[in-house]
Amino acid sequence: MVEKEEAGGGISEEEAAQYDRQIRLWGLEAQKRLRASRVLLVGMKGLGAEIAKNLILAGVKGLTMLDPEQVCLTCCSRDVIVKVDQICHKNSIKFFTGDVFGYHGYTFANLGEHEFVEEKTKVAKVSQGVEDGPDTKRAKLDSSETTMVKKKVVFCSVKEALEVDWSSEKAKPALKRTASDYFLLQVLLKFRTDKGRDPSSDTFGEDSELLLQIRNDVLDSLGVNPDLLPEDFVRYCFSEMAPVCAVVGGILAQEIVKALSQRDPPHNNFFFFDGMKGNGIVECLGPK
């Protein structure tokens, strides 16, 4: 959860020197917004530690870390994620969540109605009477002058994003483009709800069988063929992989910074990372 206070006053010479690189990257006003922002970070496992490090280095005003369990034991269930998201939305607080399961990781954001500015290159105007030749086209494309464009985007709740009706005719074209990691997340959240923990390498055989059964049940309930998530997924979703935590933690911290500074378009609304393939994808899922 992240919230902002009014960003007032300038910054000291010491702060200007400390955050010089960031100020040159996203501007003084964006840094002042970060400086006036408070963040609540729930869960201090590998991913949480990466997020905390990145936000502290970015210069947020306050970071509260909450983990009621022994560190690195369990993270939030689906019910808790949905409830906290609803509380945040009701109070106009920006909501982020994320997790890492083996080689796979995800982030989700619900920023409500979010306004931001994006830097765009100005198109050079051609004077009347000038022929439209190759040189003129090159001048249009090579313009280095930029302008800030204000935009707004609306996010849905995490509950809506997780309860898409894939059996409808409208959803079928989107289903072909949707990453299988979305359905993997549903299975892993159901496992966490049922068992009160994540899959463990200590009980690999038992947990693998249960994951396959949950896959069948969950995908059937969503109106999706279980074969959409191949059976070998159970080999790659145990424990937390440090490199995956680093990537997903960096992305999630980046999105929080963007939301607080109101600079550049945010990920709306899921980001999925596949450590086996070494790539990530942004998916916008929810009611259309």
PDB file of C-alpha atoms in Angstrom:
ATOM      1  CA  MET A   1       0.000   0.000   0.000  1.00  0.00           C
ATOM      2  CA  VAL A   2       1.283   3.443  -0.830  1.00  0.00           C
ATOM      3  CA  GLU A   3      -0.031   6.899   0.011  1.00  0.00           C
ATOM      4  CA  LYS A   4       1.197  10.402  -0.621  1.00  0.00           C
ATOM      5  CA  GLU A   5       1.311  13.535   1.476  1.00  0.00           C
ATOM      6  CA  GLU A   6       1.423  16.988  -0.051  1.00  0.00           C
ATOM      7  CA  ALA A   7       4.905  17.520  -1.482  1.00  0.00           C
ATOM      8  CA  GLY A   8       5.887  20.910  -0.170  1.00  0.00           C
ATOM      9  CA  GLY A   9       9.150  22.788   0.092  1.00  0.00           C
ATOM     10  CA  GLY A  10      12.428  22.233  -1.665  1.00  0.00           C
ATOM     11  CA  ILE A  11      15.150  19.724  -0.964  1.00  0.00           C
ATOM     12  CA  SER A  12      18.446  20.379   0.766  1.00  0.00           C
ATOM     13  CA  GLU A  13      21.807  20.513  -0.992  1.00  0.00           C
ATOM     14  CA  GLU A  14      22.698  17.242   0.698  1.00  0.00           C
ATOM     15  CA  GLU A  15      19.588  15.528  -0.683  1.00  0.00           C
ATOM     16  CA  ALA A  16      20.183  17.047  -4.124  1.00  0.00           C
ATOM     17  CA  ALA A  17      23.663  15.533  -4.155  1.00  0.00           C
ATOM     18  CA  GLN A  18      22.456  12.169  -2.819  1.00  0.00           C
ATOM     19  CA  TYR A  19      19.647  11.824  -5.361  1.00  0.00           C
ATOM     20  CA  ASP A  20      21.333  13.693  -8.213  1.00  0.00           C
ATOM     21  CA  ARG A  21      21.159  10.774 -10.634  1.00  0.00           C
ATOM     22  CA  GLN A  22      17.456  10.158  -9.957  1.00  0.00           C
ATOM     23  CA  ILE A  23      16.568  13.847 -10.214  1.00  0.00           C
ATOM     24  CA  ARG A  24      18.220  13.992 -13.624  1.00  0.00           C
ATOM     25  CA  LEU A  25      16.299  10.853 -14.611  1.00  0.00           C
ATOM     26  CA  TRP A  26      12.744  11.703 -13.564  1.00  0.00           C
ATOM     27  CA  GLY A  27      12.912  15.350 -12.443  1.00  0.00           C
ATOM     28  CA  LEU A  28      12.816  17.334  -9.210  1.00  0.00           C
ATOM     29  CA  GLU A  29       9.019  17.327  -8.839  1.00  0.00           C
ATOM     30  CA  ALA A  30       8.887  13.527  -9.097  1.00  0.00           C
ATOM     31  CA  GLN A  31      11.616  13.210  -6.449  1.00  0.00           C
ATOM     32  CA  LYS A  32       9.694  15.575  -4.158  1.00  0.00           C
ATOM     33  CA  ARG A  33       6.611  13.354  -4.492  1.00  0.00           C
ATOM     34  CA  LEU A  34       8.679  10.319  -3.534  1.00  0.00           C
ATOM     35  CA  ARG A  35      10.082  12.259  -0.582  1.00  0.00           C
ATOM     36  CA  ALA A  36       6.516  12.872   0.666  1.00  0.00           C
ATOM     37  CA  SER A  37       5.303   9.257   0.244  1.00  0.00           C
ATOM     38  CA  ARG A  38       4.816   6.495   2.791  1.00  0.00           C
ATOM     39  CA  VAL A  39       4.775   2.780   1.942  1.00  0.00           C
ATOM     40  CA  LEU A  40       3.498  -0.232   3.889  1.00  0.00           C
ATOM     41  CA  LEU A  41       5.312  -3.405   2.798  1.00  0.00           C
ATOM     42  CA  VAL A  42       3.760  -6.684   3.956  1.00  0.00           C
ATOM     43  CA  GLY A  43       5.896  -9.836   3.855  1.00  0.00           C
ATOM     44  CA  MET A  44       9.669  -9.841   4.285  1.00  0.00           C
ATOM     45  CA  LYS A  45      10.726 -12.879   2.316  1.00  0.00           C
ATOM     46  CA  GLY A  46      13.106 -12.713  -0.633  1.00  0.00           C
ATOM     47  CA  LEU A  47      10.803 -10.578  -2.778  1.00  0.00           C
ATOM     48  CA  GLY A  48       9.919  -8.223   0.062  1.00  0.00           C
ATOM     49  CA  ALA A  49      13.585  -7.654   0.869  1.00  0.00           C
ATOM     50  CA  GLU A  50      14.313  -6.694  -2.747  1.00  0.00           C
ATOM     51  CA  ILE A  51      11.380  -4.261  -2.842  1.00  0.00           C
ATOM     52  CA  ALA A  52      12.396  -2.667   0.470  1.00  0.00           C
ATOM     53  CA  LYS A  53      15.964  -2.148  -0.728  1.00  0.00           C
ATOM     54  CA  ASN A  54      14.878  -0.493  -3.969  1.00  0.00           C
ATOM     55  CA  LEU A  55      12.322   1.817  -2.333  1.00  0.00           C
ATOM     56  CA  ILE A  56      14.718   2.946   0.375  1.00  0.00           C
ATOM     57  CA  LEU A  57      17.346   3.756  -2.246  1.00  0.00           C
ATOM     58  CA  ALA A  58      14.729   5.700  -4.219  1.00  0.00           C
ATOM     59  CA  GLY A  59      14.186   8.019  -1.219  1.00  0.00           C
ATOM     60  CA  VAL A  60      10.605   7.470   0.007  1.00  0.00           C
ATOM     61  CA  LYS A  61       9.737   9.349   3.221  1.00  0.00           C
ATOM     62  CA  GLY A  62       8.729   6.284   5.202  1.00  0.00           C
ATOM     63  CA  LEU A  63       8.752   2.505   4.772  1.00  0.00           C
ATOM     64  CA  THR A  64       6.876   0.328   7.276  1.00  0.00           C
ATOM     65  CA  MET A  65       7.686  -3.384   7.105  1.00  0.00           C
ATOM     66  CA  LEU A  66       5.116  -5.867   8.413  1.00  0.00           C
ATOM     67  CA  ASP A  67       5.573  -9.611   8.835  1.00  0.00           C
ATOM     68  CA  PRO A  68       3.567 -11.229  11.653  1.00  0.00           C
ATOM     69  CA  GLU A  69       5.130 -14.638  11.066  1.00  0.00           C
ATOM     70  CA  GLN A  70       8.670 -15.858  11.493  1.00  0.00           C
ATOM     71  CA  VAL A  71      10.548 -14.301   8.561  1.00  0.00           C
ATOM     72  CA  CYS A  72      10.225 -16.307   5.389  1.00  0.00           C
ATOM     73  CA  LEU A  73       7.475 -18.592   6.400  1.00  0.00           C
ATOM     74  CA  THR A  74       4.229 -17.651   4.660  1.00  0.00           C
ATOM     75  CA  CYS A  75       2.763 -14.800   2.595  1.00  0.00           C
ATOM     76  CA  CYS A  76      -0.749 -13.485   2.091  1.00  0.00           C
ATOM     77  CA  SER A  77      -3.632 -15.712   1.037  1.00  0.00           C
ATOM     78  CA  ARG A  78      -5.975 -14.754  -1.778  1.00  0.00           C
ATOM     79  CA  ASP A  79      -8.655 -13.707   0.714  1.00  0.00           C
ATOM     80  CA  VAL A  80      -6.249 -11.338   2.492  1.00  0.00           C
ATOM     81  CA  ILE A  81      -5.032  -9.867  -0.820  1.00  0.00           C
ATOM     82  CA  VAL A  82      -8.622  -9.213  -1.935  1.00  0.00           C
ATOM     83  CA  LYS A  83      -9.633  -7.709   1.422  1.00  0.00           C
ATOM     84  CA  VAL A  84      -6.639  -5.355   1.637  1.00  0.00           C
ATOM     85  CA  ASP A  85      -7.191  -4.276  -1.975  1.00  0.00           C
ATOM     86  CA  GLN A  86     -10.814  -3.408  -1.166  1.00  0.00           C
ATOM     87  CA  ILE A  87      -9.770  -1.396   1.913  1.00  0.00           C
ATOM     88  CA  CYS A  88      -7.159   0.487  -0.111  1.00  0.00           C
ATOM     89  CA  HIS A  89      -9.605   1.267  -2.909  1.00  0.00           C
ATOM     90  CA  LYS A  90     -12.190   2.568  -0.430  1.00  0.00           C
ATOM     91  CA  ASN A  91      -9.595   4.908   1.083  1.00  0.00           C
ATOM     92  CA  SER A  92      -7.991   6.000  -2.234  1.00  0.00           C
ATOM     93  CA  ILE A  93      -4.715   4.231  -1.391  1.00  0.00           C
ATOM     94  CA  LYS A  94      -2.714   2.693  -4.218  1.00  0.00           C
ATOM     95  CA  PHE A  95      -2.393  -1.090  -3.913  1.00  0.00           C
ATOM     96  CA  PHE A  96       0.376  -3.412  -5.087  1.00  0.00           C
ATOM     97  CA  THR A  97       0.925  -7.103  -4.507  1.00  0.00           C
ATOM     98  CA  GLY A  98       3.405  -9.655  -5.799  1.00  0.00           C
ATOM     99  CA  ASP A  99       4.985 -13.016  -5.126  1.00  0.00           C
ATOM    100  CA  VAL A 100       7.643 -15.439  -6.286  1.00  0.00           C
ATOM    101  CA  PHE A 101       7.058 -19.177  -6.673  1.00  0.00           C
ATOM    102  CA  GLY A 102      10.187 -20.961  -7.808  1.00  0.00           C
ATOM    103  CA  TYR A 103      11.081 -19.737 -11.307  1.00  0.00           C
ATOM    104  CA  HIS A 104       7.837 -17.749 -11.609  1.00  0.00           C
ATOM    105  CA  GLY A 105       6.882 -14.365 -10.208  1.00  0.00           C
ATOM    106  CA  TYR A 106       4.133 -11.815 -10.598  1.00  0.00           C
ATOM    107  CA  THR A 107       3.069  -8.306  -9.618  1.00  0.00           C
ATOM    108  CA  PHE A 108      -0.386  -6.734  -9.605  1.00  0.00           C
ATOM    109  CA  ALA A 109      -1.423  -3.098  -9.242  1.00  0.00           C
ATOM    110  CA  ASN A 110      -4.722  -1.383  -8.504  1.00  0.00           C
ATOM    111  CA  LEU A 111      -4.134   2.374  -8.626  1.00  0.00           C
ATOM    112  CA  GLY A 112      -7.806   3.306  -8.984  1.00  0.00           C
ATOM    113  CA  GLU A 113      -8.092   6.361 -11.256  1.00  0.00           C
ATOM    114  CA  HIS A 114      -4.441   7.197 -11.792  1.00  0.00           C
ATOM    115  CA  GLU A 115      -3.136  10.334 -13.488  1.00  0.00           C
ATOM    116  CA  PHE A 116       0.407  10.565 -14.810  1.00  0.00           C
ATOM    117  CA  VAL A 117       2.533  12.462 -17.290  1.00  0.00           C
ATOM    118  CA  GLU A 118       4.477  10.935 -20.160  1.00  0.00           C
ATOM    119  CA  GLU A 119       7.295  12.530 -22.112  1.00  0.00           C
ATOM    120  CA  LYS A 120       6.590  12.618 -25.835  1.00  0.00           C
ATOM    121  CA  THR A 121       8.740  13.761 -28.746  1.00  0.00           C
ATOM    122  CA  LYS A 122       7.280  16.743 -30.575  1.00  0.00           C
ATOM    123  CA  VAL A 123       6.717  16.376 -34.292  1.00  0.00           C
ATOM    124  CA  ALA A 124       8.461  19.169 -36.164  1.00  0.00           C
ATOM    125  CA  LYS A 125       6.084  21.358 -38.172  1.00  0.00           C
ATOM    126  CA  VAL A 126       6.927  21.792 -41.846  1.00  0.00           C
ATOM    127  CA  SER A 127       6.668  25.330 -43.241  1.00  0.00           C
ATOM    128  CA  GLN A 128       4.242  25.915 -46.089  1.00  0.00           C
ATOM    129  CA  GLY A 129       5.831  25.763 -49.503  1.00  0.00           C
ATOM    130  CA  VAL A 130       8.475  23.226 -48.474  1.00  0.00           C
ATOM    131  CA  GLU A 131       8.366  20.077 -50.571  1.00  0.00           C
ATOM    132  CA  ASP A 132       7.598  16.855 -48.770  1.00  0.00           C
ATOM    133  CA  GLY A 133      10.821  15.021 -49.651  1.00  0.00           C
ATOM    134  CA  PRO A 134      13.124  12.641 -47.732  1.00  0.00           C
ATOM    135  CA  ASP A 135      14.892  15.500 -45.920  1.00  0.00           C
ATOM    136  CA  THR A 136      11.595  16.854 -44.639  1.00  0.00           C
ATOM    137  CA  LYS A 137      10.543  13.435 -43.317  1.00  0.00           C
ATOM    138  CA  ARG A 138      13.920  13.033 -41.614  1.00  0.00           C
ATOM    139  CA  ALA A 139      13.454  16.395 -39.886  1.00  0.00           C
ATOM    140  CA  LYS A 140      10.097  15.255 -38.521  1.00  0.00           C
ATOM    141  CA  LEU A 141      11.581  12.097 -37.037  1.00  0.00           C
ATOM    142  CA  ASP A 142      14.841  13.551 -35.712  1.00  0.00           C
ATOM    143  CA  SER A 143      13.261  16.291 -33.599  1.00  0.00           C
ATOM    144  CA  SER A 144      14.785  16.277 -30.090  1.00  0.00           C
ATOM    145  CA  GLU A 145      12.195  18.628 -28.559  1.00  0.00           C
ATOM    146  CA  THR A 146       9.844  16.933 -26.097  1.00  0.00           C
ATOM    147  CA  THR A 147       6.636  17.790 -24.287  1.00  0.00           C
ATOM    148  CA  MET A 148       4.893  16.338 -21.211  1.00  0.00           C
ATOM    149  CA  VAL A 149       1.487  14.803 -21.945  1.00  0.00           C
ATOM    150  CA  LYS A 150      -0.990  14.281 -19.105  1.00  0.00           C
ATOM    151  CA  LYS A 151      -2.945  11.007 -19.168  1.00  0.00           C
ATOM    152  CA  LYS A 152      -5.324   8.992 -16.969  1.00  0.00           C
ATOM    153  CA  VAL A 153      -5.859   5.255 -16.631  1.00  0.00           C
ATOM    154  CA  VAL A 154      -8.440   3.311 -14.614  1.00  0.00           C
ATOM    155  CA  PHE A 155      -7.603   0.055 -12.815  1.00  0.00           C
ATOM    156  CA  CYS A 156      -9.884  -2.778 -11.701  1.00  0.00           C
ATOM    157  CA  SER A 157      -9.787  -4.628  -8.369  1.00  0.00           C
ATOM    158  CA  VAL A 158      -7.695  -7.759  -7.872  1.00  0.00           C
ATOM    159  CA  LYS A 159     -10.913  -9.704  -7.253  1.00  0.00           C
ATOM    160  CA  GLU A 160     -12.261  -8.715 -10.665  1.00  0.00           C
ATOM    161  CA  ALA A 161      -8.931  -9.511 -12.305  1.00  0.00           C
ATOM    162  CA  LEU A 162      -8.901 -13.009 -10.818  1.00  0.00           C
ATOM    163  CA  GLU A 163     -12.548 -13.794 -11.619  1.00  0.00           C
ATOM    164  CA  VAL A 164     -12.633 -13.335 -15.381  1.00  0.00           C
ATOM    165  CA  ASP A 165     -15.325 -15.486 -17.037  1.00  0.00           C
ATOM    166  CA  TRP A 166     -13.262 -17.283 -19.654  1.00  0.00           C
ATOM    167  CA  SER A 167     -16.224 -19.353 -20.876  1.00  0.00           C
ATOM    168  CA  SER A 168     -17.873 -16.380 -22.579  1.00  0.00           C
ATOM    169  CA  GLU A 169     -17.537 -15.836 -26.325  1.00  0.00           C
ATOM    170  CA  LYS A 170     -15.982 -12.381 -25.794  1.00  0.00           C
ATOM    171  CA  ALA A 171     -13.209 -13.851 -23.656  1.00  0.00           C
ATOM    172  CA  LYS A 172     -12.129 -16.588 -26.074  1.00  0.00           C
ATOM    173  CA  PRO A 173      -9.936 -14.378 -28.316  1.00  0.00           C
ATOM    174  CA  ALA A 174      -8.217 -12.934 -25.206  1.00  0.00           C
ATOM    175  CA  LEU A 175      -7.675 -16.422 -23.803  1.00  0.00           C
ATOM    176  CA  LYS A 176      -5.383 -17.287 -26.697  1.00  0.00           C
ATOM    177  CA  ARG A 177      -3.160 -14.298 -25.871  1.00  0.00           C
ATOM    178  CA  THR A 178      -3.159 -14.687 -22.085  1.00  0.00           C
ATOM    179  CA  ALA A 179       0.016 -16.000 -20.436  1.00  0.00           C
ATOM    180  CA  SER A 180      -0.340 -19.375 -18.724  1.00  0.00           C
ATOM    181  CA  ASP A 181       1.289 -17.783 -15.666  1.00  0.00           C
ATOM    182  CA  TYR A 182      -2.067 -16.125 -14.918  1.00  0.00           C
ATOM    183  CA  PHE A 183      -3.634 -19.542 -14.409  1.00  0.00           C
ATOM    184  CA  LEU A 184      -0.565 -20.802 -12.569  1.00  0.00           C
ATOM    185  CA  LEU A 185      -1.060 -17.944 -10.102  1.00  0.00           C
ATOM    186  CA  GLN A 186      -4.665 -19.012  -9.517  1.00  0.00           C
ATOM    187  CA  VAL A 187      -3.523 -22.561  -8.745  1.00  0.00           C
ATOM    188  CA  LEU A 188      -0.777 -21.452  -6.353  1.00  0.00           C
ATOM    189  CA  LEU A 189      -3.065 -19.042  -4.480  1.00  0.00           C
ATOM    190  CA  LYS A 190      -5.625 -21.862  -4.065  1.00  0.00           C
ATOM    191  CA  PHE A 191      -2.863 -24.172  -2.767  1.00  0.00           C
ATOM    192  CA  ARG A 192      -1.845 -21.490  -0.233  1.00  0.00           C
ATOM    193  CA  THR A 193      -5.461 -21.078   0.895  1.00  0.00           C
ATOM    194  CA  ASP A 194      -6.032 -24.815   1.295  1.00  0.00           C
ATOM    195  CA  LYS A 195      -2.720 -25.710   2.955  1.00  0.00           C
ATOM    196  CA  GLY A 196      -1.846 -22.460   4.726  1.00  0.00           C
ATOM    197  CA  ARG A 197       1.607 -22.508   3.097  1.00  0.00           C
ATOM    198  CA  ASP A 198       3.362 -22.592  -0.267  1.00  0.00           C
ATOM    199  CA  PRO A 199       4.565 -25.772  -2.029  1.00  0.00           C
ATOM    200  CA  SER A 200       7.590 -27.172  -0.195  1.00  0.00           C
ATOM    201  CA  SER A 201      10.497 -29.200  -1.529  1.00  0.00           C
ATOM    202  CA  ASP A 202      10.318 -31.261   1.683  1.00  0.00           C
ATOM    203  CA  THR A 203       6.958 -32.649   0.545  1.00  0.00           C
ATOM    204  CA  PHE A 204       7.537 -32.447  -3.198  1.00  0.00           C
ATOM    205  CA  GLY A 205       5.687 -35.646  -4.144  1.00  0.00           C
ATOM    206  CA  GLU A 206       2.603 -34.937  -2.069  1.00  0.00           C
ATOM    207  CA  ASP A 207       2.468 -31.273  -3.043  1.00  0.00           C
ATOM    208  CA  SER A 208       2.948 -32.055  -6.748  1.00  0.00           C
ATOM    209  CA  GLU A 209      -0.067 -34.364  -6.751  1.00  0.00           C
ATOM    210  CA  LEU A 210      -2.163 -31.778  -4.937  1.00  0.00           C
ATOM    211  CA  LEU A 211      -1.083 -29.019  -7.339  1.00  0.00           C
ATOM    212  CA  LEU A 212      -2.204 -31.099 -10.315  1.00  0.00           C
ATOM    213  CA  GLN A 213      -5.577 -31.752  -8.697  1.00  0.00           C
ATOM    214  CA  ILE A 214      -5.995 -28.067  -7.867  1.00  0.00           C
ATOM    215  CA  ARG A 215      -5.054 -27.190 -11.458  1.00  0.00           C
ATOM    216  CA  ASN A 216      -7.902 -29.353 -12.757  1.00  0.00           C
ATOM    217  CA  ASP A 217     -10.428 -27.929 -10.276  1.00  0.00           C
ATOM    218  CA  VAL A 218      -9.455 -24.274 -10.649  1.00  0.00           C
ATOM    219  CA  LEU A 219      -9.226 -24.208 -14.445  1.00  0.00           C
ATOM    220  CA  ASP A 220     -12.499 -26.109 -14.750  1.00  0.00           C
ATOM    221  CA  SER A 221     -14.180 -23.523 -12.521  1.00  0.00           C
ATOM    222  CA  LEU A 222     -12.808 -20.748 -14.749  1.00  0.00           C
ATOM    223  CA  GLY A 223     -14.148 -22.448 -17.879  1.00  0.00           C
ATOM    224  CA  VAL A 224     -10.664 -23.268 -19.170  1.00  0.00           C
ATOM    225  CA  ASN A 225      -9.162 -26.553 -20.368  1.00  0.00           C
ATOM    226  CA  PRO A 226      -6.692 -27.777 -17.691  1.00  0.00           C
ATOM    227  CA  ASP A 227      -4.224 -28.681 -20.457  1.00  0.00           C
ATOM    228  CA  LEU A 228      -3.631 -24.937 -20.873  1.00  0.00           C
ATOM    229  CA  LEU A 229      -1.238 -25.357 -17.933  1.00  0.00           C
ATOM    230  CA  PRO A 230       1.038 -28.330 -18.782  1.00  0.00           C
ATOM    231  CA  GLU A 231       1.662 -30.863 -16.011  1.00  0.00           C
ATOM    232  CA  ASP A 232       5.392 -30.117 -15.805  1.00  0.00           C
ATOM    233  CA  PHE A 233       4.623 -26.743 -14.150  1.00  0.00           C
ATOM    234  CA  VAL A 234       4.988 -28.533 -10.792  1.00  0.00           C
ATOM    235  CA  ARG A 235       8.741 -28.847 -11.372  1.00  0.00           C
ATOM    236  CA  TYR A 236       9.333 -25.086 -11.414  1.00  0.00           C
ATOM    237  CA  CYS A 237       7.138 -23.501  -8.711  1.00  0.00           C
ATOM    238  CA  PHE A 238       8.766 -24.600  -5.441  1.00  0.00           C
ATOM    239  CA  SER A 239      10.602 -22.221  -3.043  1.00  0.00           C
ATOM    240  CA  GLU A 240      11.913 -18.750  -3.948  1.00  0.00           C
ATOM    241  CA  MET A 241      14.698 -18.341  -6.496  1.00  0.00           C
ATOM    242  CA  ALA A 242      16.953 -15.403  -5.548  1.00  0.00           C
ATOM    243  CA  PRO A 243      17.467 -14.193  -9.165  1.00  0.00           C
ATOM    244  CA  VAL A 244      13.701 -14.209  -9.728  1.00  0.00           C
ATOM    245  CA  CYS A 245      13.200 -12.220  -6.517  1.00  0.00           C
ATOM    246  CA  ALA A 246      15.718  -9.663  -7.783  1.00  0.00           C
ATOM    247  CA  VAL A 247      13.922  -9.227 -11.114  1.00  0.00           C
ATOM    248  CA  VAL A 248      10.361  -9.137  -9.768  1.00  0.00           C
ATOM    249  CA  GLY A 249      11.384  -6.998  -6.785  1.00  0.00           C
ATOM    250  CA  GLY A 250      13.036  -4.506  -9.136  1.00  0.00           C
ATOM    251  CA  ILE A 251       9.945  -4.327 -11.352  1.00  0.00           C
ATOM    252  CA  LEU A 252       7.551  -3.924  -8.424  1.00  0.00           C
ATOM    253  CA  ALA A 253       9.669  -1.206  -6.807  1.00  0.00           C
ATOM    254  CA  GLN A 254       9.899   0.538 -10.193  1.00  0.00           C
ATOM    255  CA  GLU A 255       6.104   0.528 -10.514  1.00  0.00           C
ATOM    256  CA  ILE A 256       5.683   1.940  -7.003  1.00  0.00           C
ATOM    257  CA  VAL A 257       8.134   4.745  -7.816  1.00  0.00           C
ATOM    258  CA  LYS A 258       6.275   5.493 -11.058  1.00  0.00           C
ATOM    259  CA  ALA A 259       2.934   5.592  -9.235  1.00  0.00           C
ATOM    260  CA  LEU A 260       4.203   7.892  -6.486  1.00  0.00           C
ATOM    261  CA  SER A 261       6.059  10.229  -8.832  1.00  0.00           C
ATOM    262  CA  GLN A 262       3.210  10.181 -11.409  1.00  0.00           C
ATOM    263  CA  ARG A 263       5.734   9.815 -14.194  1.00  0.00           C
ATOM    264  CA  ASP A 264       5.356   7.399 -17.126  1.00  0.00           C
ATOM    265  CA  PRO A 265       2.594   4.849 -17.814  1.00  0.00           C
ATOM    266  CA  PRO A 266       2.159   2.177 -15.121  1.00  0.00           C
ATOM    267  CA  HIS A 267       1.776  -1.548 -15.690  1.00  0.00           C
ATOM    268  CA  ASN A 268      -1.965  -2.130 -15.882  1.00  0.00           C
ATOM    269  CA  ASN A 269      -2.409  -4.496 -14.193  1.00  0.00           C
ATOM    270  CA  PHE A 270      -0.405  -7.786 -14.045  1.00  0.00           C
ATOM    271  CA  PHE A 271       3.278  -8.415 -14.712  1.00  0.00           C
ATOM    272  CA  PHE A 272       4.354 -12.050 -15.032  1.00  0.00           C
ATOM    273  CA  PHE A 273       7.962 -13.218 -15.066  1.00  0.00           C
ATOM    274  CA  ASP A 274       9.044 -16.658 -16.295  1.00  0.00           C
ATOM    275  CA  GLY A 275      12.542 -17.474 -15.084  1.00  0.00           C
ATOM    276  CA  MET A 276      12.793 -20.537 -17.299  1.00  0.00           C
ATOM    277  CA  LYS A 277      12.295 -18.450 -20.435  1.00  0.00           C
ATOM    278  CA  GLY A 278      13.988 -15.368 -18.999  1.00  0.00           C
ATOM    279  CA  ASN A 279      11.220 -12.972 -20.042  1.00  0.00           C
ATOM    280  CA  GLY A 280       8.319 -11.019 -18.605  1.00  0.00           C
ATOM    281  CA  ILE A 281       4.944  -9.876 -19.918  1.00  0.00           C
ATOM    282  CA  VAL A 282       2.390  -7.238 -18.904  1.00  0.00           C
ATOM    283  CA  GLU A 283      -1.236  -8.375 -19.012  1.00  0.00           C
ATOM    284  CA  CYS A 284      -4.359  -6.224 -18.543  1.00  0.00           C
ATOM    285  CA  LEU A 285      -6.999  -8.621 -17.215  1.00  0.00           C
ATOM    286  CA  GLY A 286     -10.403  -7.956 -15.743  1.00  0.00           C
ATOM    287  CA  PRO A 287     -13.868  -6.792 -16.817  1.00  0.00           C
ATOM    288  CA  LYS A 288     -14.007  -5.125 -20.217  1.00  0.00           C
TER     289      LYS A 288
END
